[in-house]
Amino acid sequence: GQSNQKWDDMLECLIKYKEEQRELAMKGLPENEKTEWEWDGNVPTTYKTASGKALGRWINNQRSAKSKGTLKSEREVRLVSTGLKWSVLSTNAWPDMMQELRMYVKEKTKDGQPWDGNVPTNYRIKGNTAPDGTEIDEDKNLGRWINRQRSLFQAGKLKKHRQVELEKIGLKWSVLSTTSWQVMYEALCQYAEMRKKEDPNLKWDGNVPANYKTPENPQKSLGRWVNRQRSAYAKNRLKEDFVEKLEKIGLRWSVHEKKVNGKVCTDTVKSSKTVSASPIPSTQSNGSSNVNSVPKAGIGGVTPPEKSGSSLPQPDQSTLTSSNTKKEDKAIVESNATLTQPSNDVPLAVKTES
């Protein structure tokens, strides 16, 4: 019938394809090597004849029928006689898989977005899945094929020209350098939004606990990821666009960061060589300041004398080298009483006696 005629036509296309491959391979080969040539038994999935017939997809259909036991024995014999293989190893299918990868990248970049350099492990070639959902050929799972190339590369066993070809198309050798950053960044954005909703002022403090993991399955160690970004930033190794994205959503680069007068600073006290901050007044449980417990500001944490002639304790040698005489000590206190505060982080209350 008509279906048989169509099948016979496609078989003729297969035979013609094999002969074309032989002719291409024979060019430039010495006579003694021409007899050793053998067809690899495969047709790239995307291959179409000059007349537009999808020979590659047709071959996949025959393999699918063979795996399900629905391929007529007479047809199976004729296909085997051409040298067709029912399962093609990834090494033999390199051109086919590279073409599939190019199609995948083209699909991912059609809206102008750059490719992230990765293919999900569970991604299957569209024409590689049978109607029942099973794979026609496991070796043609593009995601797993990409993982094998990465394994070969890490082991130093990937052929150089293949490495170059994959890098040229934009493949990343480490999964962590591909979708991981964007995926983790999106998880951080979700975390920030969650914290804002929980806060009365609708604000996020810019931090993630180091042991925090996202609730979905599989969980993402968001806290540790944030710490890695901070470490890379501190070493000036974080990409500028990553820095901008993280700062835009409000991430703090240090867990000690806080805002004073609209500017980012740290909780550490910036000390002057000659002036240091007095202890900050403690607050009692009723909210009032315990004035009596607050020493007056002085040099090196020393309380200035209330009256002339009173003894002055020895100043802190880490901040000031002083004379042992009372006169010189008092002169230092008086001369430094008018110094400007060394930092906006901790305001100083410098008081002098009239």
mmCIF file of C-alpha atoms in Angstrom:
data_model
loop_
_atom_site.group_PDB
_atom_site.id
_atom_site.type_symbol
_atom_site.label_atom_id
_atom_site.label_comp_id
_atom_site.label_asym_id
_atom_site.label_seq_id
_atom_site.Cartn_x
_atom_site.Cartn_y
_atom_site.Cartn_z
ATOM 1 C CA GLY A 1 0.000 0.000 0.000
ATOM 2 C CA GLN A 2 0.845 3.661 0.186
ATOM 3 C CA SER A 3 2.525 3.312 3.590
ATOM 4 C CA ASN A 4 4.776 0.555 2.273
ATOM 5 C CA GLN A 5 5.759 2.701 -0.705
ATOM 6 C CA LYS A 6 6.610 5.580 1.580
ATOM 7 C CA TRP A 7 8.675 3.271 3.767
ATOM 8 C CA ASP A 8 10.533 1.930 0.730
ATOM 9 C CA ASP A 9 11.228 5.507 -0.428
ATOM 10 C CA MET A 10 12.761 6.397 2.927
ATOM 11 C CA LEU A 11 14.890 3.240 2.866
ATOM 12 C CA GLU A 12 16.238 4.323 -0.521
ATOM 13 C CA CYS A 13 17.072 7.708 1.002
ATOM 14 C CA LEU A 14 18.988 5.891 3.727
ATOM 15 C CA ILE A 15 20.983 3.861 1.213
ATOM 16 C CA LYS A 16 21.760 7.030 -0.743
ATOM 17 C CA TYR A 17 22.836 8.818 2.460
ATOM 18 C CA LYS A 18 25.235 5.996 3.283
ATOM 19 C CA GLU A 19 26.825 6.205 -0.174
ATOM 20 C CA GLU A 20 27.202 9.976 0.156
ATOM 21 C CA GLN A 21 28.993 9.486 3.460
ATOM 22 C CA ARG A 22 31.308 6.947 1.859
ATOM 23 C CA GLU A 23 32.205 9.329 -0.973
ATOM 24 C CA LEU A 24 32.942 12.145 1.469
ATOM 25 C CA ALA A 25 35.118 9.887 3.607
ATOM 26 C CA MET A 26 37.045 8.537 0.619
ATOM 27 C CA LYS A 27 38.287 11.952 -0.481
ATOM 28 C CA GLY A 28 41.991 12.228 0.236
ATOM 29 C CA LEU A 29 42.333 8.713 1.635
ATOM 30 C CA PRO A 30 45.037 6.391 0.281
ATOM 31 C CA GLU A 31 43.788 3.297 -1.593
ATOM 32 C CA ASN A 32 44.705 0.876 1.188
ATOM 33 C CA GLU A 33 42.504 2.790 3.670
ATOM 34 C CA LYS A 34 39.453 3.115 1.429
ATOM 35 C CA THR A 35 38.575 -0.546 1.894
ATOM 36 C CA GLU A 36 38.700 -0.133 5.679
ATOM 37 C CA TRP A 37 36.004 2.537 5.795
ATOM 38 C CA GLU A 38 32.846 1.559 7.643
ATOM 39 C CA TRP A 39 29.669 3.561 8.115
ATOM 40 C CA ASP A 40 28.924 4.411 11.755
ATOM 41 C CA GLY A 41 25.317 3.232 11.294
ATOM 42 C CA ASN A 42 23.714 6.537 12.200
ATOM 43 C CA VAL A 43 21.927 9.498 10.627
ATOM 44 C CA PRO A 44 21.866 12.830 12.492
ATOM 45 C CA THR A 45 18.413 13.412 13.968
ATOM 46 C CA THR A 46 18.062 16.749 12.192
ATOM 47 C CA TYR A 47 19.212 15.508 8.787
ATOM 48 C CA LYS A 48 16.934 16.121 5.817
ATOM 49 C CA THR A 49 17.456 15.069 2.217
ATOM 50 C CA ALA A 50 17.831 17.572 -0.621
ATOM 51 C CA SER A 51 14.122 17.106 -1.316
ATOM 52 C CA GLY A 52 13.254 17.910 2.306
ATOM 53 C CA LYS A 53 12.558 14.433 3.641
ATOM 54 C CA ALA A 54 13.317 14.141 7.370
ATOM 55 C CA LEU A 55 15.494 11.042 7.175
ATOM 56 C CA GLY A 56 16.961 11.511 10.652
ATOM 57 C CA ARG A 57 13.576 11.594 12.355
ATOM 58 C CA TRP A 58 12.435 8.631 10.278
ATOM 59 C CA ILE A 59 15.411 6.578 11.505
ATOM 60 C CA ASN A 60 14.441 7.451 15.074
ATOM 61 C CA ASN A 61 10.926 6.209 14.400
ATOM 62 C CA GLN A 62 12.306 2.872 13.188
ATOM 63 C CA ARG A 63 14.420 2.550 16.330
ATOM 64 C CA SER A 64 11.371 3.340 18.447
ATOM 65 C CA ALA A 65 9.334 0.661 16.689
ATOM 66 C CA LYS A 66 12.191 -1.821 17.140
ATOM 67 C CA SER A 67 12.444 -1.093 20.895
ATOM 68 C CA LYS A 68 8.661 -1.607 21.302
ATOM 69 C CA GLY A 69 8.631 -4.768 19.204
ATOM 70 C CA THR A 70 6.303 -3.306 16.570
ATOM 71 C CA LEU A 71 8.806 -3.180 13.689
ATOM 72 C CA LYS A 72 8.027 -5.780 11.054
ATOM 73 C CA SER A 73 10.735 -8.433 10.875
ATOM 74 C CA GLU A 74 11.091 -7.969 7.100
ATOM 75 C CA ARG A 75 11.768 -4.256 7.575
ATOM 76 C CA GLU A 76 14.197 -4.938 10.389
ATOM 77 C CA VAL A 77 16.224 -7.253 8.143
ATOM 78 C CA ARG A 78 16.384 -4.672 5.354
ATOM 79 C CA LEU A 79 17.499 -1.932 7.750
ATOM 80 C CA VAL A 80 20.189 -4.138 9.288
ATOM 81 C CA SER A 81 21.473 -4.970 5.793
ATOM 82 C CA THR A 82 22.308 -1.271 5.286
ATOM 83 C CA GLY A 83 24.489 -1.279 8.402
ATOM 84 C CA LEU A 84 22.063 0.739 10.551
ATOM 85 C CA LYS A 85 22.723 0.480 14.275
ATOM 86 C CA TRP A 86 19.882 0.387 16.746
ATOM 87 C CA SER A 87 21.823 2.154 19.456
ATOM 88 C CA VAL A 88 24.420 4.789 18.675
ATOM 89 C CA LEU A 89 27.128 5.614 21.204
ATOM 90 C CA SER A 90 27.725 9.269 21.968
ATOM 91 C CA THR A 91 31.226 9.094 20.455
ATOM 92 C CA ASN A 92 29.779 8.091 17.113
ATOM 93 C CA ALA A 93 26.936 10.609 17.375
ATOM 94 C CA TRP A 94 29.103 13.690 17.980
ATOM 95 C CA PRO A 95 27.952 15.655 14.874
ATOM 96 C CA ASP A 96 24.354 14.734 15.630
ATOM 97 C CA MET A 97 24.543 15.802 19.265
ATOM 98 C CA MET A 98 26.357 19.022 18.405
ATOM 99 C CA GLN A 99 23.570 19.863 15.985
ATOM 100 C CA GLU A 100 21.014 19.159 18.696
ATOM 101 C CA LEU A 101 22.971 21.407 21.054
ATOM 102 C CA ARG A 102 22.977 24.221 18.487
ATOM 103 C CA MET A 103 19.205 23.866 18.103
ATOM 104 C CA TYR A 104 18.824 23.989 21.883
ATOM 105 C CA VAL A 105 20.950 27.143 22.158
ATOM 106 C CA LYS A 106 19.033 28.762 19.303
ATOM 107 C CA GLU A 107 15.759 28.065 21.088
ATOM 108 C CA LYS A 108 17.072 29.528 24.351
ATOM 109 C CA THR A 109 18.395 32.701 22.726
ATOM 110 C CA LYS A 110 15.520 33.451 20.356
ATOM 111 C CA ASP A 111 14.268 36.325 22.550
ATOM 112 C CA GLY A 112 17.669 37.985 22.692
ATOM 113 C CA GLN A 113 18.650 36.460 26.040
ATOM 114 C CA PRO A 114 22.181 35.036 26.342
ATOM 115 C CA TRP A 115 22.547 31.271 26.827
ATOM 116 C CA ASP A 116 23.610 30.328 30.340
ATOM 117 C CA GLY A 117 25.992 27.647 29.033
ATOM 118 C CA ASN A 118 24.141 24.689 30.495
ATOM 119 C CA VAL A 119 21.609 21.995 29.539
ATOM 120 C CA PRO A 120 19.454 20.429 32.306
ATOM 121 C CA THR A 121 20.421 16.803 32.940
ATOM 122 C CA ASN A 122 16.874 15.603 32.296
ATOM 123 C CA TYR A 123 16.486 17.474 28.981
ATOM 124 C CA ARG A 124 15.519 15.115 26.159
ATOM 125 C CA ILE A 125 15.770 15.708 22.453
ATOM 126 C CA LYS A 126 12.269 16.398 21.145
ATOM 127 C CA GLY A 127 12.385 13.608 18.548
ATOM 128 C CA ASN A 128 13.937 11.163 20.989
ATOM 129 C CA THR A 129 10.846 10.332 23.031
ATOM 130 C CA ALA A 130 8.395 7.600 22.068
ATOM 131 C CA PRO A 131 4.602 8.146 22.317
ATOM 132 C CA ASP A 132 4.560 6.272 25.627
ATOM 133 C CA GLY A 133 7.110 8.677 27.099
ATOM 134 C CA THR A 134 10.099 6.337 27.002
ATOM 135 C CA GLU A 135 13.407 7.309 25.429
ATOM 136 C CA ILE A 136 14.176 5.895 22.019
ATOM 137 C CA ASP A 137 17.900 6.058 22.662
ATOM 138 C CA GLU A 138 19.374 6.934 26.045
ATOM 139 C CA ASP A 139 22.558 8.213 24.435
ATOM 140 C CA LYS A 140 20.539 10.940 22.784
ATOM 141 C CA ASN A 141 19.488 12.543 26.020
ATOM 142 C CA LEU A 142 21.181 15.912 25.440
ATOM 143 C CA GLY A 143 21.479 16.755 29.123
ATOM 144 C CA ARG A 144 23.292 13.534 29.997
ATOM 145 C CA TRP A 145 25.446 13.848 26.887
ATOM 146 C CA ILE A 146 26.583 17.294 28.047
ATOM 147 C CA ASN A 147 27.434 15.850 31.457
ATOM 148 C CA ARG A 148 29.577 13.168 29.798
ATOM 149 C CA GLN A 149 31.502 15.809 27.854
ATOM 150 C CA ARG A 150 32.140 17.683 31.103
ATOM 151 C CA SER A 151 33.375 14.492 32.765
ATOM 152 C CA LEU A 152 35.737 13.815 29.863
ATOM 153 C CA PHE A 153 36.986 17.406 30.013
ATOM 154 C CA GLN A 154 37.639 17.243 33.772
ATOM 155 C CA ALA A 155 39.514 13.967 33.287
ATOM 156 C CA GLY A 156 41.577 15.459 30.451
ATOM 157 C CA LYS A 157 40.193 12.914 27.989
ATOM 158 C CA LEU A 158 38.087 15.184 25.772
ATOM 159 C CA LYS A 159 39.603 15.692 22.328
ATOM 160 C CA LYS A 160 40.953 19.196 21.875
ATOM 161 C CA HIS A 161 38.920 20.005 18.749
ATOM 162 C CA ARG A 162 35.746 18.931 20.534
ATOM 163 C CA GLN A 163 36.625 21.098 23.523
ATOM 164 C CA VAL A 164 37.122 24.074 21.223
ATOM 165 C CA GLU A 165 33.842 23.388 19.429
ATOM 166 C CA LEU A 166 31.880 23.237 22.681
ATOM 167 C CA GLU A 167 33.540 26.358 24.085
ATOM 168 C CA LYS A 168 32.857 28.216 20.852
ATOM 169 C CA ILE A 169 29.133 27.599 21.204
ATOM 170 C CA GLY A 170 29.314 28.821 24.821
ATOM 171 C CA LEU A 171 29.228 25.669 26.957
ATOM 172 C CA LYS A 172 30.370 26.163 30.573
ATOM 173 C CA TRP A 173 32.478 23.369 32.005
ATOM 174 C CA SER A 174 31.268 23.930 35.554
ATOM 175 C CA VAL A 175 27.570 23.813 36.370
ATOM 176 C CA LEU A 176 28.222 26.120 39.320
ATOM 177 C CA SER A 177 29.281 28.869 36.929
ATOM 178 C CA THR A 178 26.124 28.648 34.832
ATOM 179 C CA THR A 179 22.523 28.537 35.925
ATOM 180 C CA SER A 180 23.524 28.166 39.556
ATOM 181 C CA TRP A 181 24.261 31.872 40.075
ATOM 182 C CA GLN A 182 21.050 33.085 38.451
ATOM 183 C CA VAL A 183 18.969 30.417 40.184
ATOM 184 C CA MET A 184 20.501 31.252 43.554
ATOM 185 C CA TYR A 185 20.102 34.973 42.906
ATOM 186 C CA GLU A 186 16.402 34.447 42.220
ATOM 187 C CA ALA A 187 16.147 32.433 45.437
ATOM 188 C CA LEU A 188 17.756 35.345 47.275
ATOM 189 C CA CYS A 189 15.238 37.765 45.754
ATOM 190 C CA GLN A 190 12.403 35.545 46.990
ATOM 191 C CA TYR A 191 13.977 35.379 50.438
ATOM 192 C CA ALA A 192 14.314 39.185 50.562
ATOM 193 C CA GLU A 193 10.666 39.637 49.582
ATOM 194 C CA MET A 194 9.588 37.134 52.223
ATOM 195 C CA ARG A 195 11.516 39.018 54.920
ATOM 196 C CA LYS A 196 10.085 42.362 53.806
ATOM 197 C CA LYS A 197 6.540 41.049 54.196
ATOM 198 C CA GLU A 198 7.357 39.872 57.710
ATOM 199 C CA ASP A 199 8.891 43.198 58.742
ATOM 200 C CA PRO A 200 6.601 45.991 60.091
ATOM 201 C CA ASN A 201 8.565 48.540 58.079
ATOM 202 C CA LEU A 202 8.598 46.302 54.978
ATOM 203 C CA LYS A 203 12.384 46.197 55.013
ATOM 204 C CA TRP A 204 14.993 43.428 54.692
ATOM 205 C CA ASP A 205 18.110 43.621 56.851
ATOM 206 C CA GLY A 206 20.300 42.532 53.912
ATOM 207 C CA ASN A 207 21.485 39.300 55.509
ATOM 208 C CA VAL A 208 20.788 35.557 55.263
ATOM 209 C CA PRO A 209 21.636 33.181 58.145
ATOM 210 C CA ALA A 210 24.623 31.016 57.191
ATOM 211 C CA ASN A 211 22.671 27.790 57.762
ATOM 212 C CA TYR A 212 19.525 28.887 55.904
ATOM 213 C CA LYS A 213 18.206 26.579 53.191
ATOM 214 C CA THR A 214 15.300 27.199 50.844
ATOM 215 C CA PRO A 215 12.094 25.281 51.619
ATOM 216 C CA GLU A 216 11.590 23.637 48.220
ATOM 217 C CA ASN A 217 12.898 20.213 47.250
ATOM 218 C CA PRO A 218 15.769 19.927 46.534
ATOM 219 C CA GLN A 219 16.816 22.556 49.031
ATOM 220 C CA LYS A 220 19.333 25.259 48.170
ATOM 221 C CA SER A 221 21.954 26.329 50.715
ATOM 222 C CA LEU A 222 21.238 30.016 50.259
ATOM 223 C CA GLY A 223 23.105 31.137 53.384
ATOM 224 C CA ARG A 224 26.354 29.503 52.325
ATOM 225 C CA TRP A 225 25.936 30.843 48.789
ATOM 226 C CA VAL A 226 25.590 34.400 50.116
ATOM 227 C CA ASN A 227 28.769 33.914 52.161
ATOM 228 C CA ARG A 228 30.621 32.819 49.021
ATOM 229 C CA GLN A 229 29.491 35.962 47.215
ATOM 230 C CA ARG A 230 30.763 38.076 50.111
ATOM 231 C CA SER A 231 34.087 36.268 50.085
ATOM 232 C CA ALA A 232 34.476 36.780 46.332
ATOM 233 C CA TYR A 233 33.534 40.440 46.725
ATOM 234 C CA ALA A 234 36.099 40.954 49.484
ATOM 235 C CA LYS A 235 38.792 39.484 47.207
ATOM 236 C CA ASN A 236 37.609 41.658 44.298
ATOM 237 C CA ARG A 237 36.742 38.539 42.311
ATOM 238 C CA LEU A 238 32.981 39.014 41.960
ATOM 239 C CA LYS A 239 31.774 40.129 38.528
ATOM 240 C CA GLU A 240 30.659 43.741 38.376
ATOM 241 C CA ASP A 241 27.182 42.901 37.084
ATOM 242 C CA PHE A 242 26.786 40.403 39.958
ATOM 243 C CA VAL A 243 27.805 43.113 42.425
ATOM 244 C CA GLU A 244 25.248 45.523 40.971
ATOM 245 C CA LYS A 245 22.448 42.953 41.107
ATOM 246 C CA LEU A 246 23.164 42.010 44.704
ATOM 247 C CA GLU A 247 23.455 45.601 45.865
ATOM 248 C CA LYS A 248 20.268 46.536 44.054
ATOM 249 C CA ILE A 249 18.188 44.110 46.126
ATOM 250 C CA GLY A 250 19.884 45.293 49.321
ATOM 251 C CA LEU A 251 22.446 42.616 50.195
ATOM 252 C CA ARG A 252 24.971 43.727 52.792
ATOM 253 C CA TRP A 253 28.591 42.804 52.100
ATOM 254 C CA SER A 254 29.285 42.443 55.807
ATOM 255 C CA VAL A 255 27.026 41.139 58.548
ATOM 256 C CA HIS A 256 28.206 44.135 60.605
ATOM 257 C CA GLU A 257 27.053 46.713 58.091
ATOM 258 C CA LYS A 258 24.448 49.253 59.082
ATOM 259 C CA LYS A 259 23.242 52.582 57.792
ATOM 260 C CA VAL A 260 24.044 55.846 59.537
ATOM 261 C CA ASN A 261 22.629 59.029 58.038
ATOM 262 C CA GLY A 262 21.834 57.139 54.854
ATOM 263 C CA LYS A 263 25.407 55.880 54.409
ATOM 264 C CA VAL A 264 26.668 52.318 54.735
ATOM 265 C CA CYS A 265 29.236 51.782 57.434
ATOM 266 C CA THR A 266 30.277 49.034 59.812
ATOM 267 C CA ASP A 267 29.730 48.509 63.502
ATOM 268 C CA THR A 268 33.445 48.609 64.188
ATOM 269 C CA VAL A 269 34.671 51.835 65.809
ATOM 270 C CA LYS A 270 37.059 53.877 63.760
ATOM 271 C CA SER A 271 39.554 55.128 66.333
ATOM 272 C CA SER A 272 41.826 58.141 66.207
ATOM 273 C CA LYS A 273 45.421 57.899 67.229
ATOM 274 C CA THR A 274 44.847 60.525 69.972
ATOM 275 C CA VAL A 275 41.105 60.407 70.688
ATOM 276 C CA SER A 276 38.950 57.368 71.447
ATOM 277 C CA ALA A 277 35.249 57.072 72.161
ATOM 278 C CA SER A 278 33.828 57.106 75.642
ATOM 279 C CA PRO A 279 31.528 54.276 76.636
ATOM 280 C CA ILE A 280 27.994 54.780 75.349
ATOM 281 C CA PRO A 281 25.407 55.449 78.072
ATOM 282 C CA SER A 282 23.669 52.270 79.129
ATOM 283 C CA THR A 283 19.891 52.123 78.980
ATOM 284 C CA GLN A 284 17.895 50.837 81.900
ATOM 285 C CA SER A 285 14.854 48.652 81.554
ATOM 286 C CA ASN A 286 12.520 51.666 81.849
ATOM 287 C CA GLY A 287 14.188 53.238 78.792
ATOM 288 C CA SER A 288 15.958 56.049 80.686
ATOM 289 C CA SER A 289 19.680 56.613 80.572
ATOM 290 C CA ASN A 290 21.696 55.773 83.601
ATOM 291 C CA VAL A 291 23.539 59.058 83.758
ATOM 292 C CA ASN A 292 25.371 58.218 86.941
ATOM 293 C CA SER A 293 27.068 55.234 85.288
ATOM 294 C CA VAL A 294 28.423 57.271 82.395
ATOM 295 C CA PRO A 295 31.971 58.528 82.799
ATOM 296 C CA LYS A 296 32.898 61.843 81.277
ATOM 297 C CA ALA A 297 34.760 61.831 78.008
ATOM 298 C CA GLY A 298 38.460 62.010 78.229
ATOM 299 C CA ILE A 299 41.661 60.816 76.732
ATOM 300 C CA GLY A 300 42.093 57.058 76.539
ATOM 301 C CA GLY A 301 38.938 56.532 78.598
ATOM 302 C CA VAL A 302 40.271 58.626 81.497
ATOM 303 C CA THR A 303 37.924 60.932 83.414
ATOM 304 C CA PRO A 304 39.176 64.559 83.381
ATOM 305 C CA PRO A 305 39.855 66.114 86.811
ATOM 306 C CA GLU A 306 36.946 68.008 88.389
ATOM 307 C CA LYS A 307 39.212 70.494 90.127
ATOM 308 C CA SER A 308 42.594 71.880 89.483
ATOM 309 C CA GLY A 309 45.168 70.056 91.463
ATOM 310 C CA SER A 310 43.276 66.738 91.541
ATOM 311 C CA SER A 311 45.282 63.705 90.576
ATOM 312 C CA LEU A 312 44.932 62.386 87.016
ATOM 313 C CA PRO A 313 45.075 58.603 86.468
ATOM 314 C CA GLN A 314 47.661 57.239 84.053
ATOM 315 C CA PRO A 315 46.309 57.445 80.405
ATOM 316 C CA ASP A 316 46.047 54.354 78.202
ATOM 317 C CA GLN A 317 49.463 53.856 76.632
ATOM 318 C CA SER A 318 47.901 52.343 73.464
ATOM 319 C CA THR A 319 46.419 55.694 72.515
ATOM 320 C CA LEU A 320 48.603 58.252 74.184
ATOM 321 C CA THR A 321 52.100 58.521 75.522
ATOM 322 C CA SER A 322 52.059 60.990 78.330
ATOM 323 C CA SER A 323 54.341 62.473 80.886
ATOM 324 C CA ASN A 324 54.088 61.434 84.484
ATOM 325 C CA THR A 325 53.507 64.991 85.591
ATOM 326 C CA LYS A 326 50.020 66.306 86.374
ATOM 327 C CA LYS A 327 50.641 69.514 84.497
ATOM 328 C CA GLU A 328 51.477 67.827 81.218
ATOM 329 C CA ASP A 329 48.545 65.394 81.532
ATOM 330 C CA LYS A 330 46.066 68.182 82.083
ATOM 331 C CA ALA A 331 47.468 70.158 79.160
ATOM 332 C CA ILE A 332 46.894 67.189 76.894
ATOM 333 C CA VAL A 333 43.298 66.860 78.054
ATOM 334 C CA GLU A 334 42.590 70.543 77.486
ATOM 335 C CA SER A 335 44.224 70.649 74.060
ATOM 336 C CA ASN A 336 42.343 67.606 72.869
ATOM 337 C CA ALA A 337 38.980 68.655 74.214
ATOM 338 C CA THR A 338 38.318 70.682 71.086
ATOM 339 C CA LEU A 339 39.251 67.931 68.625
ATOM 340 C CA THR A 340 36.668 66.958 66.056
ATOM 341 C CA GLN A 341 35.006 63.594 66.529
ATOM 342 C CA PRO A 342 37.067 60.967 64.668
ATOM 343 C CA SER A 343 34.097 59.085 63.191
ATOM 344 C CA ASN A 344 30.379 59.368 62.602
ATOM 345 C CA ASP A 345 29.995 55.720 63.620
ATOM 346 C CA VAL A 346 30.081 56.459 67.372
ATOM 347 C CA PRO A 347 29.437 60.088 68.379
ATOM 348 C CA LEU A 348 31.683 61.490 71.079
ATOM 349 C CA ALA A 349 30.542 63.719 73.892
ATOM 350 C CA VAL A 350 33.644 65.734 74.805
ATOM 351 C CA LYS A 351 33.199 67.844 77.868
ATOM 352 C CA THR A 352 35.605 70.321 79.425
ATOM 353 C CA GLU A 353 35.469 72.086 82.701
ATOM 354 C CA SER A 354 35.312 75.856 82.710
#
